[in-house]
Amino acid sequence: MPRHIPSNNIQEFRAILHAAKHIIVVAGAGLSAASGIPTFRGAGGMWRSLDAMSLATPEAFAKDPSLVWQFYHYRREKALRAEPNAAHVALAKLSIPSVRASIAPSSKTFHLITQNVDGLSTRAARAVTTAQETPDASALLEMHGRLFDVRCTKCSHTTLDFSSPLCQALGDADRAHEDEVAAGKKETQISIPLEDLPKCSVCNSLTRPGVVWFGESIPLLPQLDKLVEQADLCLVVGTSSLVQPAASFAWQVQENGGRVAVFNVEDSLGTDTADFFFQGGCEIELPRALGMDDTA
Ligand code: BV8
Ligand code: ZN
């Protein structure tokens, strides 16, 4: 049995796109890499010599909320200074029914399921909105939550808060840490007293970032399962496909007879069984494959 080789033929891919009825995209950190947001794998996976994934847990927050809030302060500041890239924009354009009709005329539905919490896909949708053309607001599903959502740990009151810093103490701790690094001092963790961490505007209790941590269930899962069930084409963009349940969506689409196209700078889990593999930066390969780049 010859080994299956995923195709990288754009014409073949566009023919599949042309016939697809229910399209989903499963995106990960690689989608935002070209915008300067560190990924979880490789160098980006470490913050102050700590493993990012170990900080994204309720246990880490219970043990040291000051440390975890400083980690998310760092991620907020990075996201605030980043701009959506050409891959975000291409996916935002696919969310515009009139644009999609020219690329995928048989498509009835399109959903962008992102594991990213940086808000760059939302900003891209806003950037491509004109008086004539508006992305379908229900197309974007941020399955792991949003960095700029701030949720009360007691009454669950949630606000979308882009302030920088989110509270004085986080700004001070950040500056103090930079001064230490600049002075060549060994990195020390600055511990912010609990009463100085971000508080709930309703009940004044401690708040937490509005993201889904490891071991926590995914509120959108019932809706996501339905979309995965009906999808006949899944684009897998910039993800290592190691975190569940997102990592099994593409496989489920293929199990149901649908097609899978992977966009990644390198081989990742599931690439070998995909129908298409476009290797390279998705900020280049995705607009090209969709015929949205200037060579189109
Ligand atoms: C849950 C938010 C119910 C917070 C995140 C079954 C088996 C084993 C384990 C489990 C299982 N079911 C559940 C689990 C446990 C766990 C899990 O999957 N663990 C893994 C580590 C094995 N899952 C959960 O806990 C989920 N909850 O299932 O609840 C439950 C609970 C317990 C047990 C059973 C059931 C919740 C998971 C969500 C956690 N929150 N984020 C935050 O961001 O701080 S996950 C976070 O990490 C991201 O959101 C993302 O999902 C993941 C990182 O993966 P990627 O985004 O793919 O990033 P990565 O760096 O890994 O890869 C980047 C890729 O891009 C690379 O391939 C690279 O080559 C490529 N790339 C780079 N540059 C480019 C590029 N590609 C294209 N262009 C470029 N320019
Ligand atoms: Zn509260």
Short mmCIF file of C-alpha atoms and ligand atoms in Angstrom, two decimals:
data_model
loop_
_atom_site.label_atom_id
_atom_site.label_comp_id
_atom_site.label_asym_id
_atom_site.label_seq_id
_atom_site.Cartn_x
_atom_site.Cartn_y
_atom_site.Cartn_z
CA MET A 1 0.00 0.00 0.00
CA PRO A 2 1.85 3.17 -1.21
CA ARG A 3 2.19 5.79 1.55
CA HIS A 4 -0.47 8.52 1.25
CA ILE A 5 1.10 11.80 0.17
CA PRO A 6 -1.06 14.89 0.83
CA SER A 7 -1.45 17.02 -2.30
CA ASN A 8 -0.20 20.63 -2.50
CA ASN A 9 -1.90 21.25 -5.84
CA ILE A 10 -3.77 24.56 -5.57
CA GLN A 11 -6.12 23.85 -8.52
CA GLU A 12 -7.21 20.58 -6.91
CA PHE A 13 -7.73 22.38 -3.59
CA ARG A 14 -9.77 25.15 -5.21
CA ALA A 15 -11.98 22.52 -6.88
CA ILE A 16 -12.70 21.03 -3.43
CA LEU A 17 -13.32 24.54 -2.04
CA HIS A 18 -15.65 25.26 -4.97
CA ALA A 19 -17.82 22.21 -4.13
CA ALA A 20 -17.69 22.46 -0.32
CA LYS A 21 -21.02 23.07 1.48
CA HIS A 22 -20.03 23.33 5.14
CA ILE A 23 -16.53 24.72 5.73
CA ILE A 24 -14.74 24.92 9.08
CA VAL A 25 -11.30 26.26 9.92
CA VAL A 26 -9.45 25.01 13.03
CA ALA A 27 -6.75 27.55 13.88
CA GLY A 28 -3.93 27.69 16.43
CA ALA A 29 -1.00 29.82 17.56
CA GLY A 30 0.70 29.55 14.16
CA LEU A 31 -2.07 31.78 12.73
CA SER A 32 -0.78 34.64 14.90
CA ALA A 33 2.94 33.83 14.71
CA ALA A 34 3.54 36.31 11.89
CA SER A 35 1.87 38.98 14.04
CA GLY A 36 4.61 38.52 16.67
CA ILE A 37 2.55 36.44 19.13
CA PRO A 38 4.76 33.61 20.49
CA THR A 39 3.42 30.09 19.85
CA PHE A 40 3.26 27.49 22.63
CA ARG A 41 5.76 25.15 21.04
CA GLY A 42 9.41 26.02 20.76
CA ALA A 43 10.90 29.16 22.25
CA GLY A 44 7.51 30.86 22.49
CA GLY A 45 6.31 28.17 24.89
CA MET A 46 8.38 29.55 27.76
CA TRP A 47 7.69 32.70 29.82
CA ARG A 48 10.37 33.75 32.29
CA SER A 49 11.73 30.14 32.08
CA LEU A 50 8.27 28.83 33.01
CA ASP A 51 6.29 26.48 30.74
CA ALA A 52 3.29 28.43 29.37
CA MET A 53 1.03 25.36 29.49
CA SER A 54 1.72 24.80 33.20
CA LEU A 55 0.62 28.37 33.92
CA ALA A 56 -2.66 27.96 31.98
CA THR A 57 -4.28 25.81 34.70
CA PRO A 58 -6.69 26.48 37.62
CA GLU A 59 -4.13 24.80 39.89
CA ALA A 60 -1.41 27.32 38.98
CA PHE A 61 -3.85 30.21 39.56
CA ALA A 62 -4.96 28.82 42.93
CA LYS A 63 -1.33 28.37 43.98
CA ASP A 64 0.00 31.75 42.76
CA PRO A 65 -2.57 34.17 41.24
CA SER A 66 0.07 36.94 41.16
CA LEU A 67 2.34 34.85 38.90
CA VAL A 68 -0.48 33.77 36.58
CA TRP A 69 -1.82 37.33 36.31
CA GLN A 70 1.67 38.57 35.40
CA PHE A 71 1.81 35.85 32.71
CA TYR A 72 -1.52 37.01 31.26
CA HIS A 73 -0.48 40.68 31.59
CA TYR A 74 2.51 39.80 29.36
CA ARG A 75 0.20 38.06 26.85
CA ARG A 76 -2.27 41.04 26.88
CA GLU A 77 0.50 43.53 26.23
CA LYS A 78 1.83 41.40 23.33
CA ALA A 79 -1.64 41.08 21.77
CA LEU A 80 -2.38 44.81 22.21
CA ARG A 81 0.79 45.66 20.28
CA ALA A 82 0.18 43.09 17.52
CA GLU A 83 -1.69 43.54 14.23
CA PRO A 84 -3.73 40.93 12.35
CA ASN A 85 -1.69 39.42 9.48
CA ALA A 86 -2.67 38.36 5.95
CA ALA A 87 -3.91 34.97 7.18
CA HIS A 88 -6.28 36.58 9.71
CA VAL A 89 -7.51 38.92 6.97
CA ALA A 90 -8.01 36.08 4.44
CA LEU A 91 -10.14 34.15 6.97
CA ALA A 92 -12.09 37.30 7.87
CA LYS A 93 -12.84 37.81 4.15
CA LEU A 94 -14.06 34.20 3.91
CA SER A 95 -16.54 35.15 6.64
CA ILE A 96 -18.11 37.69 4.24
CA PRO A 97 -20.91 35.82 2.37
CA SER A 98 -20.44 37.78 -0.89
CA VAL A 99 -16.66 37.18 -0.92
CA ARG A 100 -17.08 33.50 -0.06
CA ALA A 101 -19.66 33.08 -2.84
CA SER A 102 -16.92 33.82 -5.38
CA ILE A 103 -14.46 31.30 -3.87
CA ALA A 104 -16.81 28.63 -2.45
CA PRO A 105 -20.12 29.11 -4.31
CA SER A 106 -21.65 25.88 -2.91
CA SER A 107 -20.91 26.80 0.72
CA LYS A 108 -23.91 27.24 2.97
CA THR A 109 -21.91 27.72 6.18
CA PHE A 110 -18.42 28.88 7.18
CA HIS A 111 -17.00 28.86 10.71
CA LEU A 112 -13.57 29.88 12.00
CA ILE A 113 -12.89 27.85 15.17
CA THR A 114 -9.83 29.39 16.82
CA GLN A 115 -7.86 28.14 19.79
CA ASN A 116 -6.25 31.58 20.00
CA VAL A 117 -7.31 33.97 22.74
CA ASP A 118 -5.46 37.03 21.33
CA GLY A 119 -8.49 38.62 19.65
CA LEU A 120 -6.67 39.15 16.32
CA SER A 121 -9.35 37.37 14.28
CA THR A 122 -11.98 39.70 15.76
CA ARG A 123 -9.82 42.70 14.84
CA ALA A 124 -9.32 41.34 11.30
CA ALA A 125 -13.10 40.98 10.89
CA ARG A 126 -13.49 44.62 11.93
CA ALA A 127 -10.71 45.65 9.51
CA VAL A 128 -12.38 44.02 6.48
CA THR A 129 -15.84 45.41 7.29
CA THR A 130 -17.12 48.01 4.80
CA ALA A 131 -20.56 49.57 4.23
CA GLN A 132 -21.22 46.92 1.57
CA GLU A 133 -19.51 43.90 3.08
CA THR A 134 -19.69 42.66 6.69
CA PRO A 135 -18.25 39.40 8.00
CA ASP A 136 -20.90 37.07 9.43
CA ALA A 137 -20.55 37.75 13.21
CA SER A 138 -21.44 34.16 14.13
CA ALA A 139 -18.63 32.75 11.96
CA LEU A 140 -15.92 33.26 14.60
CA LEU A 141 -15.81 30.84 17.55
CA GLU A 142 -13.10 31.51 20.18
CA MET A 143 -13.26 28.04 21.74
CA HIS A 144 -10.59 28.71 24.41
CA GLY A 145 -11.98 32.07 25.45
CA ARG A 146 -10.61 35.61 25.18
CA LEU A 147 -7.51 37.17 26.77
CA PHE A 148 -9.30 40.51 27.29
CA ASP A 149 -12.31 38.98 29.04
CA VAL A 150 -11.92 39.50 32.79
CA ARG A 151 -14.14 37.19 34.87
CA CYS A 152 -14.92 37.30 38.58
CA THR A 153 -13.91 34.11 40.41
CA LYS A 154 -16.93 34.56 42.75
CA CYS A 155 -19.93 36.04 40.86
CA SER A 156 -18.65 35.29 37.30
CA HIS A 157 -19.36 38.89 36.24
CA THR A 158 -17.33 39.27 33.02
CA THR A 159 -16.12 42.45 31.35
CA LEU A 160 -14.20 42.91 28.06
CA ASP A 161 -11.33 45.12 29.27
CA PHE A 162 -8.48 46.28 27.02
CA SER A 163 -6.91 48.60 29.58
CA SER A 164 -3.10 48.50 29.73
CA PRO A 165 -2.11 47.67 32.36
CA LEU A 166 -5.28 46.04 33.67
CA CYS A 167 -4.36 47.33 37.15
CA GLN A 168 -1.55 49.50 38.58
CA ALA A 169 0.20 46.62 40.34
CA LEU A 170 0.64 44.61 37.12
CA GLY A 171 2.23 47.63 35.42
CA ASP A 172 4.53 48.25 38.39
CA ALA A 173 5.58 44.58 38.60
CA ASP A 174 6.32 44.53 34.87
CA ARG A 175 8.52 47.65 35.12
CA ALA A 176 10.29 46.31 38.23
CA HIS A 177 11.02 43.07 36.41
CA GLU A 178 12.37 44.91 33.35
CA ASP A 179 14.61 47.03 35.61
CA GLU A 180 15.98 43.85 37.22
CA VAL A 181 16.67 42.26 33.85
CA ALA A 182 18.25 45.51 32.59
CA ALA A 183 20.44 45.54 35.74
CA GLY A 184 21.48 42.00 34.81
CA LYS A 185 20.04 40.73 38.05
CA LYS A 186 18.82 37.09 38.21
CA GLU A 187 15.10 36.92 37.38
CA THR A 188 13.05 37.04 40.58
CA GLN A 189 9.27 36.59 40.64
CA ILE A 190 7.68 39.74 42.03
CA SER A 191 4.74 38.69 44.22
CA ILE A 192 1.78 41.10 43.99
CA PRO A 193 -0.41 41.07 47.14
CA LEU A 194 -3.87 39.53 46.49
CA GLU A 195 -5.63 42.81 47.31
CA ASP A 196 -3.71 44.56 44.52
CA LEU A 197 -4.68 42.06 41.77
CA PRO A 198 -7.56 42.84 39.33
CA LYS A 199 -10.87 42.97 41.20
CA CYS A 200 -14.50 42.44 40.20
CA SER A 201 -16.37 45.73 39.71
CA VAL A 202 -19.54 44.10 41.12
CA CYS A 203 -18.42 42.20 44.24
CA ASN A 204 -14.76 43.26 44.54
CA SER A 205 -13.58 39.62 44.52
CA LEU A 206 -10.48 38.40 42.67
CA THR A 207 -10.91 38.12 38.92
CA ARG A 208 -9.23 35.76 36.43
CA PRO A 209 -8.57 35.91 32.65
CA GLY A 210 -11.70 34.78 30.67
CA VAL A 211 -9.85 31.89 29.01
CA VAL A 212 -10.36 28.09 29.20
CA TRP A 213 -7.57 26.52 31.23
CA PHE A 214 -6.32 22.93 30.93
CA GLY A 215 -8.68 20.60 32.77
CA GLU A 216 -11.58 23.02 32.29
CA SER A 217 -14.49 22.16 30.02
CA ILE A 218 -15.24 24.12 26.88
CA PRO A 219 -18.58 25.99 27.02
CA LEU A 220 -18.88 26.07 23.19
CA LEU A 221 -18.34 22.28 22.80
CA PRO A 222 -21.98 21.29 22.02
CA GLN A 223 -22.10 23.91 19.19
CA LEU A 224 -18.63 22.89 17.96
CA ASP A 225 -19.54 19.20 17.85
CA LYS A 226 -22.53 20.00 15.60
CA LEU A 227 -20.38 22.08 13.23
CA VAL A 228 -17.71 19.35 13.06
CA GLU A 229 -20.40 16.74 12.42
CA GLN A 230 -21.81 18.63 9.38
CA ALA A 231 -18.51 19.87 7.93
CA ASP A 232 -17.33 18.52 4.56
CA LEU A 233 -14.13 20.62 4.43
CA CYS A 234 -11.75 21.44 7.32
CA LEU A 235 -8.80 23.84 6.98
CA VAL A 236 -6.25 23.23 9.75
CA VAL A 237 -4.20 26.43 10.15
CA GLY A 238 -1.10 26.82 12.33
CA THR A 239 -1.78 24.26 15.01
CA SER A 240 0.29 21.38 16.39
CA SER A 241 -2.99 19.47 16.92
CA LEU A 242 -1.89 18.26 20.36
CA VAL A 243 -4.60 19.82 22.54
CA GLN A 244 -8.01 18.16 22.81
CA PRO A 245 -10.77 18.45 21.80
CA ALA A 246 -9.63 20.81 18.98
CA ALA A 247 -7.00 18.28 17.86
CA SER A 248 -9.62 15.70 16.89
CA PHE A 249 -11.95 17.90 14.79
CA ALA A 250 -10.12 17.40 11.46
CA TRP A 251 -9.94 13.67 11.99
CA GLN A 252 -13.71 13.59 12.68
CA VAL A 253 -14.42 15.50 9.44
CA GLN A 254 -12.34 12.99 7.48
CA GLU A 255 -14.07 10.09 9.28
CA ASN A 256 -17.37 11.54 7.97
CA GLY A 257 -16.01 11.54 4.39
CA GLY A 258 -15.00 15.22 4.41
CA ARG A 259 -11.69 16.69 3.20
CA VAL A 260 -8.83 18.19 5.25
CA ALA A 261 -6.24 20.77 4.18
CA VAL A 262 -3.33 21.61 6.51
CA PHE A 263 -1.46 24.94 6.48
CA ASN A 264 1.70 24.75 8.62
CA VAL A 265 5.39 25.64 8.40
CA GLU A 266 6.17 22.04 9.35
CA ASP A 267 4.74 18.56 9.60
CA SER A 268 2.30 18.31 12.53
CA LEU A 269 0.03 15.62 13.93
CA GLY A 270 -2.42 14.54 11.24
CA THR A 271 -0.55 16.12 8.34
CA ASP A 272 0.31 12.67 6.97
CA THR A 273 -3.36 11.69 6.60
CA ALA A 274 -4.55 15.07 5.30
CA ASP A 275 -5.82 15.46 1.73
CA PHE A 276 -3.80 18.65 1.27
CA PHE A 277 -0.68 20.05 2.96
CA PHE A 278 0.47 23.55 2.11
CA GLN A 279 3.83 23.89 3.86
CA GLY A 280 4.97 27.39 4.74
CA GLY A 281 3.86 30.47 6.67
CA CYS A 282 0.06 30.50 6.63
CA GLU A 283 0.21 34.29 6.20
CA ILE A 284 1.51 33.48 2.69
CA GLU A 285 0.12 30.02 1.88
CA LEU A 286 -3.50 30.69 2.93
CA PRO A 287 -4.14 33.87 0.85
CA ARG A 288 -2.36 32.12 -2.04
CA ALA A 289 -4.44 28.95 -1.84
CA LEU A 290 -7.64 31.01 -1.51
CA GLY A 291 -6.67 33.19 -4.47
CA MET A 292 -6.64 36.26 -2.23
CA ASP A 293 -2.99 37.22 -2.71
CA ASP A 294 -1.81 39.75 -5.23
CA THR A 295 -0.59 36.92 -7.59
CA ALA A 296 -4.28 35.89 -7.96
C1 BV8 B 1 -11.15 19.65 28.35
C2 BV8 B 1 -6.29 28.97 26.52
C3 BV8 B 1 -12.83 18.45 29.57
C4 BV8 B 1 -5.45 29.45 27.65
C5 BV8 B 1 -5.66 26.66 26.01
C6 BV8 B 1 -7.83 13.55 25.77
C7 BV8 B 1 -6.58 13.00 25.76
C8 BV8 B 1 -5.54 13.62 26.47
C9 BV8 B 1 -5.72 14.80 27.17
C10 BV8 B 1 -6.96 15.33 27.16
C11 BV8 B 1 -8.02 14.71 26.49
N1 BV8 B 1 -9.09 15.49 26.65
C12 BV8 B 1 -8.76 16.55 27.41
C13 BV8 B 1 -7.46 16.46 27.73
C14 BV8 B 1 -6.73 17.39 28.53
C15 BV8 B 1 -6.28 18.64 27.76
C16 BV8 B 1 -5.31 18.32 26.66
O1 BV8 B 1 -5.64 18.21 25.51
N2 BV8 B 1 -4.05 18.25 27.07
C17 BV8 B 1 -2.97 18.05 26.07
C18 BV8 B 1 -1.77 18.86 26.50
C19 BV8 B 1 -2.68 16.59 25.91
N3 BV8 B 1 -7.44 19.35 27.21
C20 BV8 B 1 -8.12 20.13 28.08
O2 BV8 B 1 -7.86 20.24 29.26
C21 BV8 B 1 -9.29 20.90 27.49
N4 BV8 B 1 -10.43 20.78 28.35
O3 BV8 B 1 -10.92 18.75 27.58
O4 BV8 B 1 -12.13 19.65 29.31
C22 BV8 B 1 -11.84 17.50 30.08
C23 BV8 B 1 -10.92 17.94 31.00
C24 BV8 B 1 -10.00 17.00 31.46
C25 BV8 B 1 -9.99 15.68 30.98
C26 BV8 B 1 -10.97 15.29 30.07
C27 BV8 B 1 -11.91 16.20 29.59
C28 BV8 B 1 -8.99 22.42 27.49
C29 BV8 B 1 -7.88 22.72 26.61
C30 BV8 B 1 -7.75 24.25 26.47
C31 BV8 B 1 -6.63 24.79 27.29
N5 BV8 B 1 -6.42 26.21 26.99
N6 BV8 B 1 -5.56 28.00 25.71
C32 BV8 B 1 -4.22 30.20 27.16
O5 BV8 B 1 -4.04 30.35 25.95
O6 BV8 B 1 -3.48 30.65 28.04
S1 BV8 B 1 -4.81 25.52 25.05
C33 BV8 B 1 -3.57 26.42 24.20
O7 BV8 B 1 -2.57 25.48 23.89
C34 BV8 B 1 -3.99 27.01 22.89
O8 BV8 B 1 -5.26 27.58 22.92
C35 BV8 B 1 -3.90 25.81 21.95
O9 BV8 B 1 -5.05 25.00 22.06
C36 BV8 B 1 -2.72 25.03 22.56
C37 BV8 B 1 -1.45 25.31 21.81
O10 BV8 B 1 -1.53 24.64 20.58
P1 BV8 B 1 -1.35 25.48 19.21
O11 BV8 B 1 -2.25 26.65 19.20
O12 BV8 B 1 -1.45 24.51 18.13
O13 BV8 B 1 0.13 26.08 19.35
P2 BV8 B 1 1.52 25.29 19.25
O14 BV8 B 1 2.55 26.26 19.67
O15 BV8 B 1 1.42 23.98 19.94
O16 BV8 B 1 1.71 24.97 17.69
C38 BV8 B 1 1.84 26.03 16.79
C39 BV8 B 1 1.84 25.38 15.42
O17 BV8 B 1 1.90 26.42 14.44
C40 BV8 B 1 3.05 24.48 15.18
O18 BV8 B 1 2.61 23.29 14.52
C41 BV8 B 1 3.94 25.31 14.24
O19 BV8 B 1 4.67 24.50 13.34
C42 BV8 B 1 2.90 26.13 13.49
N7 BV8 B 1 3.36 27.43 12.98
C43 BV8 B 1 4.22 28.31 13.57
N8 BV8 B 1 4.33 29.44 12.79
C44 BV8 B 1 3.50 29.25 11.72
C45 BV8 B 1 2.87 27.97 11.85
N9 BV8 B 1 1.99 27.49 10.95
C46 BV8 B 1 1.70 28.30 9.87
N10 BV8 B 1 2.24 29.54 9.70
C47 BV8 B 1 3.14 30.05 10.58
N11 BV8 B 1 3.66 31.25 10.38
ZN ZN B 2 -17.81 39.44 41.30
#
